[in-house]
């Protein structure tokens, strides 16, 4: 029975399996707009990482409280449930931002076919997503939990309310939640670094393209300009 109760937490923390909607990726266009989109995504990743770290700190504090009190009062368990649901959203946001950044690099490649690093970044985002979700699975497996039930927020909250009846259930919920929050905070920092590397690569490629165009234009203009004996340039037609 206790195991079934604890399973509720699993879905609060691991409902992001599979592709996530890329809300931040929609509407992106090639070139500078795509780079701006990446910068926006990097800022969002930073915010999500901070939120994950805050949740980790709060859940760890609750663990200490539970150890001291042996049981968490109902008025405190309510905010704990809110933190666990917020952690679920953190996981979802991380997956969505990874998917969005991957879409941006693919769009960029479609516009600039010479951008050879695109497969590298697409693969890197896939690896990040897998690593992130595997870490969540690992935390759950350590507590003999599964992640294929209670996929809705309503079901999650209902099960968490049942877990609140036992100090053992409360402790298991807090332990798994804090582990995943800490791991997610670290993973979001890695995602930010990946996005920044992608942005730098695309910026450098665009700068190189522009320099090549400028050089070609200068060469064309030089071809049509000669200097007369008086030292003044004149154009020939």
PDB file of C-alpha atoms in Angstrom:
ATOM      1  CA  UNK A   1       0.000   0.000   0.000  1.00  0.00           C
ATOM      2  CA  UNK A   2       2.766   2.437   0.932  1.00  0.00           C
ATOM      3  CA  UNK A   3       4.527   1.710  -2.342  1.00  0.00           C
ATOM      4  CA  UNK A   4       1.401   2.622  -4.315  1.00  0.00           C
ATOM      5  CA  UNK A   5       1.199   5.898  -2.422  1.00  0.00           C
ATOM      6  CA  UNK A   6       4.785   6.777  -3.159  1.00  0.00           C
ATOM      7  CA  UNK A   7       4.294   6.042  -6.851  1.00  0.00           C
ATOM      8  CA  UNK A   8       2.204   9.221  -6.937  1.00  0.00           C
ATOM      9  CA  UNK A   9       5.301  11.326  -6.531  1.00  0.00           C
ATOM     10  CA  UNK A  10       6.884   9.619  -9.488  1.00  0.00           C
ATOM     11  CA  UNK A  11       4.480  11.102 -11.951  1.00  0.00           C
ATOM     12  CA  UNK A  12       4.704  14.522 -10.367  1.00  0.00           C
ATOM     13  CA  UNK A  13       8.385  14.475 -11.219  1.00  0.00           C
ATOM     14  CA  UNK A  14       8.597  12.470 -14.416  1.00  0.00           C
ATOM     15  CA  UNK A  15       5.704  13.324 -16.748  1.00  0.00           C
ATOM     16  CA  UNK A  16       8.050  14.908 -19.267  1.00  0.00           C
ATOM     17  CA  UNK A  17       8.992  11.647 -20.994  1.00  0.00           C
ATOM     18  CA  UNK A  18       8.735  11.920 -24.757  1.00  0.00           C
ATOM     19  CA  UNK A  19       8.748  15.014 -27.019  1.00  0.00           C
ATOM     20  CA  UNK A  20       7.544  18.204 -25.418  1.00  0.00           C
ATOM     21  CA  UNK A  21       5.679  21.035 -27.185  1.00  0.00           C
ATOM     22  CA  UNK A  22       8.186  23.643 -28.303  1.00  0.00           C
ATOM     23  CA  UNK A  23       6.278  26.813 -27.537  1.00  0.00           C
ATOM     24  CA  UNK A  24       9.449  28.889 -27.493  1.00  0.00           C
ATOM     25  CA  UNK A  25      10.565  27.557 -30.848  1.00  0.00           C
ATOM     26  CA  UNK A  26       7.522  28.671 -32.808  1.00  0.00           C
ATOM     27  CA  UNK A  27       7.802  31.714 -34.968  1.00  0.00           C
ATOM     28  CA  UNK A  28      11.590  31.690 -35.088  1.00  0.00           C
ATOM     29  CA  UNK A  29      13.181  32.775 -38.341  1.00  0.00           C
ATOM     30  CA  UNK A  30      16.673  32.429 -39.695  1.00  0.00           C
ATOM     31  CA  UNK A  31      19.661  34.583 -38.944  1.00  0.00           C
ATOM     32  CA  UNK A  32      19.792  37.171 -36.205  1.00  0.00           C
ATOM     33  CA  UNK A  33      16.249  36.397 -35.066  1.00  0.00           C
ATOM     34  CA  UNK A  34      17.244  32.798 -34.373  1.00  0.00           C
ATOM     35  CA  UNK A  35      20.238  33.926 -32.347  1.00  0.00           C
ATOM     36  CA  UNK A  36      17.991  36.249 -30.350  1.00  0.00           C
ATOM     37  CA  UNK A  37      15.677  33.311 -29.758  1.00  0.00           C
ATOM     38  CA  UNK A  38      18.589  31.281 -28.426  1.00  0.00           C
ATOM     39  CA  UNK A  39      19.549  34.098 -26.082  1.00  0.00           C
ATOM     40  CA  UNK A  40      15.976  34.243 -24.797  1.00  0.00           C
ATOM     41  CA  UNK A  41      16.018  30.483 -24.287  1.00  0.00           C
ATOM     42  CA  UNK A  42      19.303  30.720 -22.376  1.00  0.00           C
ATOM     43  CA  UNK A  43      17.762  33.296 -20.044  1.00  0.00           C
ATOM     44  CA  UNK A  44      14.725  31.078 -19.498  1.00  0.00           C
ATOM     45  CA  UNK A  45      16.973  28.102 -18.762  1.00  0.00           C
ATOM     46  CA  UNK A  46      18.758  30.171 -16.123  1.00  0.00           C
ATOM     47  CA  UNK A  47      15.434  31.026 -14.494  1.00  0.00           C
ATOM     48  CA  UNK A  48      14.344  27.378 -14.523  1.00  0.00           C
ATOM     49  CA  UNK A  49      17.690  26.305 -13.037  1.00  0.00           C
ATOM     50  CA  UNK A  50      17.271  28.822 -10.242  1.00  0.00           C
ATOM     51  CA  UNK A  51      13.761  27.587  -9.581  1.00  0.00           C
ATOM     52  CA  UNK A  52      14.998  23.982  -9.427  1.00  0.00           C
ATOM     53  CA  UNK A  53      17.713  24.965  -6.952  1.00  0.00           C
ATOM     54  CA  UNK A  54      15.213  26.831  -4.788  1.00  0.00           C
ATOM     55  CA  UNK A  55      12.923  23.802  -4.772  1.00  0.00           C
ATOM     56  CA  UNK A  56      15.833  21.546  -3.837  1.00  0.00           C
ATOM     57  CA  UNK A  57      16.694  23.799  -0.890  1.00  0.00           C
ATOM     58  CA  UNK A  58      13.093  23.960   0.286  1.00  0.00           C
ATOM     59  CA  UNK A  59      12.571  20.207   0.042  1.00  0.00           C
ATOM     60  CA  UNK A  60      15.793  19.552   1.949  1.00  0.00           C
ATOM     61  CA  UNK A  61      14.614  21.908   4.682  1.00  0.00           C
ATOM     62  CA  UNK A  62      11.368  19.978   4.879  1.00  0.00           C
ATOM     63  CA  UNK A  63      13.362  16.760   5.246  1.00  0.00           C
ATOM     64  CA  UNK A  64      15.140  18.234   8.251  1.00  0.00           C
ATOM     65  CA  UNK A  65      11.811  19.316   9.695  1.00  0.00           C
ATOM     66  CA  UNK A  66      10.382  15.830   9.228  1.00  0.00           C
ATOM     67  CA  UNK A  67      13.395  14.280  10.945  1.00  0.00           C
ATOM     68  CA  UNK A  68      12.941  16.561  13.928  1.00  0.00           C
ATOM     69  CA  UNK A  69       9.175  16.363  14.178  1.00  0.00           C
ATOM     70  CA  UNK A  70       8.621  12.765  12.973  1.00  0.00           C
ATOM     71  CA  UNK A  71       5.523  14.004  11.181  1.00  0.00           C
ATOM     72  CA  UNK A  72       4.781  17.143   9.141  1.00  0.00           C
ATOM     73  CA  UNK A  73       1.595  19.056  10.075  1.00  0.00           C
ATOM     74  CA  UNK A  74      -1.131  19.264   7.438  1.00  0.00           C
ATOM     75  CA  UNK A  75      -0.746  23.021   7.119  1.00  0.00           C
ATOM     76  CA  UNK A  76       2.883  22.510   6.060  1.00  0.00           C
ATOM     77  CA  UNK A  77       2.264  19.515   3.807  1.00  0.00           C
ATOM     78  CA  UNK A  78       0.165  21.720   1.516  1.00  0.00           C
ATOM     79  CA  UNK A  79       3.131  23.896   0.452  1.00  0.00           C
ATOM     80  CA  UNK A  80       5.220  20.734   0.051  1.00  0.00           C
ATOM     81  CA  UNK A  81       2.704  19.382  -2.443  1.00  0.00           C
ATOM     82  CA  UNK A  82       2.862  22.690  -4.327  1.00  0.00           C
ATOM     83  CA  UNK A  83       6.662  22.451  -4.466  1.00  0.00           C
ATOM     84  CA  UNK A  84       6.518  18.924  -5.862  1.00  0.00           C
ATOM     85  CA  UNK A  85       4.055  19.935  -8.562  1.00  0.00           C
ATOM     86  CA  UNK A  86       6.272  22.938  -9.340  1.00  0.00           C
ATOM     87  CA  UNK A  87       9.175  20.526  -9.752  1.00  0.00           C
ATOM     88  CA  UNK A  88       7.120  18.574 -12.250  1.00  0.00           C
ATOM     89  CA  UNK A  89       6.740  21.788 -14.249  1.00  0.00           C
ATOM     90  CA  UNK A  90      10.484  22.472 -14.014  1.00  0.00           C
ATOM     91  CA  UNK A  91      11.195  19.123 -15.643  1.00  0.00           C
ATOM     92  CA  UNK A  92       8.692  19.857 -18.399  1.00  0.00           C
ATOM     93  CA  UNK A  93      10.136  23.305 -19.052  1.00  0.00           C
ATOM     94  CA  UNK A  94      13.644  21.928 -19.344  1.00  0.00           C
ATOM     95  CA  UNK A  95      12.561  19.375 -21.916  1.00  0.00           C
ATOM     96  CA  UNK A  96      10.598  21.994 -23.860  1.00  0.00           C
ATOM     97  CA  UNK A  97      13.555  24.405 -23.966  1.00  0.00           C
ATOM     98  CA  UNK A  98      15.878  21.656 -25.159  1.00  0.00           C
ATOM     99  CA  UNK A  99      13.415  20.769 -27.914  1.00  0.00           C
ATOM    100  CA  UNK A 100      13.056  24.437 -28.872  1.00  0.00           C
ATOM    101  CA  UNK A 101      16.817  24.978 -29.162  1.00  0.00           C
ATOM    102  CA  UNK A 102      17.122  21.858 -31.298  1.00  0.00           C
ATOM    103  CA  UNK A 103      14.432  23.226 -33.611  1.00  0.00           C
ATOM    104  CA  UNK A 104      16.276  26.536 -33.921  1.00  0.00           C
ATOM    105  CA  UNK A 105      19.490  24.863 -35.052  1.00  0.00           C
ATOM    106  CA  UNK A 106      17.583  22.817 -37.627  1.00  0.00           C
ATOM    107  CA  UNK A 107      15.918  25.962 -38.972  1.00  0.00           C
ATOM    108  CA  UNK A 108      19.288  27.652 -39.139  1.00  0.00           C
ATOM    109  CA  UNK A 109      20.720  24.736 -41.091  1.00  0.00           C
ATOM    110  CA  UNK A 110      17.834  24.917 -43.564  1.00  0.00           C
ATOM    111  CA  UNK A 111      18.701  28.552 -44.259  1.00  0.00           C
ATOM    112  CA  UNK A 112      22.488  28.172 -44.188  1.00  0.00           C
ATOM    113  CA  UNK A 113      23.205  24.793 -45.711  1.00  0.00           C
ATOM    114  CA  UNK A 114      26.916  25.255 -45.110  1.00  0.00           C
ATOM    115  CA  UNK A 115      26.454  25.239 -41.335  1.00  0.00           C
ATOM    116  CA  UNK A 116      28.131  21.913 -40.634  1.00  0.00           C
ATOM    117  CA  UNK A 117      27.762  21.894 -36.870  1.00  0.00           C
ATOM    118  CA  UNK A 118      24.005  21.383 -36.888  1.00  0.00           C
ATOM    119  CA  UNK A 119      24.083  17.567 -36.540  1.00  0.00           C
ATOM    120  CA  UNK A 120      26.465  17.975 -33.609  1.00  0.00           C
ATOM    121  CA  UNK A 121      24.062  20.221 -31.732  1.00  0.00           C
ATOM    122  CA  UNK A 122      20.956  18.210 -32.572  1.00  0.00           C
ATOM    123  CA  UNK A 123      22.650  15.089 -31.225  1.00  0.00           C
ATOM    124  CA  UNK A 124      23.844  16.974 -28.150  1.00  0.00           C
ATOM    125  CA  UNK A 125      20.301  18.072 -27.307  1.00  0.00           C
ATOM    126  CA  UNK A 126      18.996  14.533 -27.722  1.00  0.00           C
ATOM    127  CA  UNK A 127      21.729  13.272 -25.424  1.00  0.00           C
ATOM    128  CA  UNK A 128      20.949  15.981 -22.870  1.00  0.00           C
ATOM    129  CA  UNK A 129      17.274  15.096 -22.865  1.00  0.00           C
ATOM    130  CA  UNK A 130      18.011  11.401 -22.428  1.00  0.00           C
ATOM    131  CA  UNK A 131      20.524  12.025 -19.656  1.00  0.00           C
ATOM    132  CA  UNK A 132      18.114  14.315 -17.841  1.00  0.00           C
ATOM    133  CA  UNK A 133      15.286  11.814 -17.937  1.00  0.00           C
ATOM    134  CA  UNK A 134      17.567   8.876 -17.112  1.00  0.00           C
ATOM    135  CA  UNK A 135      18.689  10.684 -13.972  1.00  0.00           C
ATOM    136  CA  UNK A 136      15.057  11.033 -12.923  1.00  0.00           C
ATOM    137  CA  UNK A 137      14.428   7.361 -13.624  1.00  0.00           C
ATOM    138  CA  UNK A 138      17.483   6.502 -11.565  1.00  0.00           C
ATOM    139  CA  UNK A 139      16.281   8.487  -8.571  1.00  0.00           C
ATOM    140  CA  UNK A 140      12.899   6.807  -8.793  1.00  0.00           C
ATOM    141  CA  UNK A 141      14.340   3.331  -9.267  1.00  0.00           C
ATOM    142  CA  UNK A 142      16.443   3.767  -6.133  1.00  0.00           C
ATOM    143  CA  UNK A 143      13.179   4.017  -4.224  1.00  0.00           C
ATOM    144  CA  UNK A 144      11.601   1.141  -6.196  1.00  0.00           C
ATOM    145  CA  UNK A 145       9.217   3.540  -7.915  1.00  0.00           C
ATOM    146  CA  UNK A 146       7.666   3.545 -11.371  1.00  0.00           C
ATOM    147  CA  UNK A 147       6.864   6.489 -13.612  1.00  0.00           C
ATOM    148  CA  UNK A 148       3.907   5.284 -15.622  1.00  0.00           C
ATOM    149  CA  UNK A 149       0.988   6.225 -13.387  1.00  0.00           C
ATOM    150  CA  UNK A 150      -0.645   9.390 -12.016  1.00  0.00           C
ATOM    151  CA  UNK A 151       0.169  11.463 -15.070  1.00  0.00           C
ATOM    152  CA  UNK A 152      -2.271  14.237 -14.213  1.00  0.00           C
ATOM    153  CA  UNK A 153      -1.871  16.960 -11.612  1.00  0.00           C
ATOM    154  CA  UNK A 154      -5.182  15.993 -10.027  1.00  0.00           C
ATOM    155  CA  UNK A 155      -4.099  12.378  -9.623  1.00  0.00           C
ATOM    156  CA  UNK A 156      -0.724  13.442  -8.298  1.00  0.00           C
ATOM    157  CA  UNK A 157      -2.211  15.713  -5.647  1.00  0.00           C
ATOM    158  CA  UNK A 158      -4.674  13.030  -4.604  1.00  0.00           C
ATOM    159  CA  UNK A 159      -1.902  10.503  -4.086  1.00  0.00           C
ATOM    160  CA  UNK A 160       0.289  13.015  -2.281  1.00  0.00           C
ATOM    161  CA  UNK A 161      -2.555  13.664   0.122  1.00  0.00           C
ATOM    162  CA  UNK A 162      -2.591   9.951   0.876  1.00  0.00           C
ATOM    163  CA  UNK A 163       1.162   9.967   1.428  1.00  0.00           C
ATOM    164  CA  UNK A 164       0.769  12.736   3.991  1.00  0.00           C
ATOM    165  CA  UNK A 165      -0.878  10.258   6.354  1.00  0.00           C
ATOM    166  CA  UNK A 166       2.432   8.501   6.984  1.00  0.00           C
ATOM    167  CA  UNK A 167       5.795   9.900   8.040  1.00  0.00           C
ATOM    168  CA  UNK A 168       7.430   7.194   5.913  1.00  0.00           C
ATOM    169  CA  UNK A 169       5.494   8.337   2.850  1.00  0.00           C
ATOM    170  CA  UNK A 170       6.326  11.960   3.570  1.00  0.00           C
ATOM    171  CA  UNK A 171      10.022  11.192   3.898  1.00  0.00           C
ATOM    172  CA  UNK A 172      10.119   9.159   0.681  1.00  0.00           C
ATOM    173  CA  UNK A 173       8.361  11.944  -1.198  1.00  0.00           C
ATOM    174  CA  UNK A 174      10.805  14.539   0.073  1.00  0.00           C
ATOM    175  CA  UNK A 175      13.890  12.410  -0.586  1.00  0.00           C
ATOM    176  CA  UNK A 176      12.986  11.643  -4.171  1.00  0.00           C
ATOM    177  CA  UNK A 177      11.845  15.214  -4.801  1.00  0.00           C
ATOM    178  CA  UNK A 178      15.010  16.806  -3.452  1.00  0.00           C
ATOM    179  CA  UNK A 179      17.247  14.385  -5.389  1.00  0.00           C
ATOM    180  CA  UNK A 180      15.503  15.179  -8.646  1.00  0.00           C
ATOM    181  CA  UNK A 181      15.479  18.919  -7.940  1.00  0.00           C
ATOM    182  CA  UNK A 182      19.246  18.959  -7.327  1.00  0.00           C
ATOM    183  CA  UNK A 183      19.913  16.903 -10.451  1.00  0.00           C
ATOM    184  CA  UNK A 184      17.603  19.049 -12.543  1.00  0.00           C
ATOM    185  CA  UNK A 185      19.322  22.242 -11.416  1.00  0.00           C
ATOM    186  CA  UNK A 186      22.657  20.859 -12.587  1.00  0.00           C
ATOM    187  CA  UNK A 187      21.205  19.626 -15.859  1.00  0.00           C
ATOM    188  CA  UNK A 188      19.691  23.027 -16.591  1.00  0.00           C
ATOM    189  CA  UNK A 189      23.106  24.642 -16.182  1.00  0.00           C
ATOM    190  CA  UNK A 190      24.488  22.169 -18.718  1.00  0.00           C
ATOM    191  CA  UNK A 191      21.608  22.968 -21.069  1.00  0.00           C
ATOM    192  CA  UNK A 192      22.379  26.685 -20.793  1.00  0.00           C
ATOM    193  CA  UNK A 193      26.009  26.026 -21.709  1.00  0.00           C
ATOM    194  CA  UNK A 194      24.915  24.018 -24.731  1.00  0.00           C
ATOM    195  CA  UNK A 195      22.566  26.778 -25.901  1.00  0.00           C
ATOM    196  CA  UNK A 196      25.281  29.414 -25.482  1.00  0.00           C
ATOM    197  CA  UNK A 197      27.724  27.279 -27.505  1.00  0.00           C
ATOM    198  CA  UNK A 198      25.123  26.935 -30.242  1.00  0.00           C
ATOM    199  CA  UNK A 199      24.524  30.690 -30.260  1.00  0.00           C
ATOM    200  CA  UNK A 200      28.257  31.410 -30.542  1.00  0.00           C
ATOM    201  CA  UNK A 201      28.657  28.922 -33.390  1.00  0.00           C
ATOM    202  CA  UNK A 202      25.758  30.396 -35.346  1.00  0.00           C
ATOM    203  CA  UNK A 203      26.933  33.953 -34.702  1.00  0.00           C
ATOM    204  CA  UNK A 204      30.437  33.101 -35.913  1.00  0.00           C
ATOM    205  CA  UNK A 205      29.044  31.450 -39.017  1.00  0.00           C
ATOM    206  CA  UNK A 206      26.883  34.468 -39.838  1.00  0.00           C
ATOM    207  CA  UNK A 207      29.815  36.820 -39.263  1.00  0.00           C
ATOM    208  CA  UNK A 208      31.972  34.735 -41.600  1.00  0.00           C
ATOM    209  CA  UNK A 209      29.265  34.770 -44.238  1.00  0.00           C
ATOM    210  CA  UNK A 210      28.934  38.540 -43.978  1.00  0.00           C
ATOM    211  CA  UNK A 211      32.697  39.029 -44.195  1.00  0.00           C
ATOM    212  CA  UNK A 212      32.813  36.901 -47.319  1.00  0.00           C
ATOM    213  CA  UNK A 213      30.044  38.972 -48.897  1.00  0.00           C
ATOM    214  CA  UNK A 214      31.833  42.209 -47.971  1.00  0.00           C
ATOM    215  CA  UNK A 215      35.108  40.972 -49.454  1.00  0.00           C
ATOM    216  CA  UNK A 216      33.383  39.918 -52.668  1.00  0.00           C
ATOM    217  CA  UNK A 217      31.630  43.270 -52.933  1.00  0.00           C
ATOM    218  CA  UNK A 218      34.890  45.136 -52.354  1.00  0.00           C
ATOM    219  CA  UNK A 219      36.617  43.050 -55.019  1.00  0.00           C
ATOM    220  CA  UNK A 220      33.833  43.735 -57.508  1.00  0.00           C
ATOM    221  CA  UNK A 221      33.928  47.462 -56.827  1.00  0.00           C
ATOM    222  CA  UNK A 222      37.742  47.491 -57.193  1.00  0.00           C
ATOM    223  CA  UNK A 223      37.483  45.790 -60.528  1.00  0.00           C
ATOM    224  CA  UNK A 224      35.394  48.650 -61.918  1.00  0.00           C
ATOM    225  CA  UNK A 225      37.438  51.456 -60.406  1.00  0.00           C
ATOM    226  CA  UNK A 226      40.652  52.755 -61.918  1.00  0.00           C
ATOM    227  CA  UNK A 227      42.861  55.693 -61.078  1.00  0.00           C
ATOM    228  CA  UNK A 228      43.430  58.440 -63.667  1.00  0.00           C
ATOM    229  CA  UNK A 229      46.803  60.189 -64.088  1.00  0.00           C
ATOM    230  CA  UNK A 230      45.700  62.949 -61.728  1.00  0.00           C
ATOM    231  CA  UNK A 231      45.235  60.467 -58.940  1.00  0.00           C
ATOM    232  CA  UNK A 232      41.458  60.781 -58.875  1.00  0.00           C
ATOM    233  CA  UNK A 233      39.427  57.617 -59.239  1.00  0.00           C
ATOM    234  CA  UNK A 234      36.928  57.324 -61.971  1.00  0.00           C
ATOM    235  CA  UNK A 235      34.536  54.525 -62.879  1.00  0.00           C
ATOM    236  CA  UNK A 236      34.712  52.780 -66.215  1.00  0.00           C
ATOM    237  CA  UNK A 237      31.674  51.342 -67.869  1.00  0.00           C
TER     238      UNK A 237
END
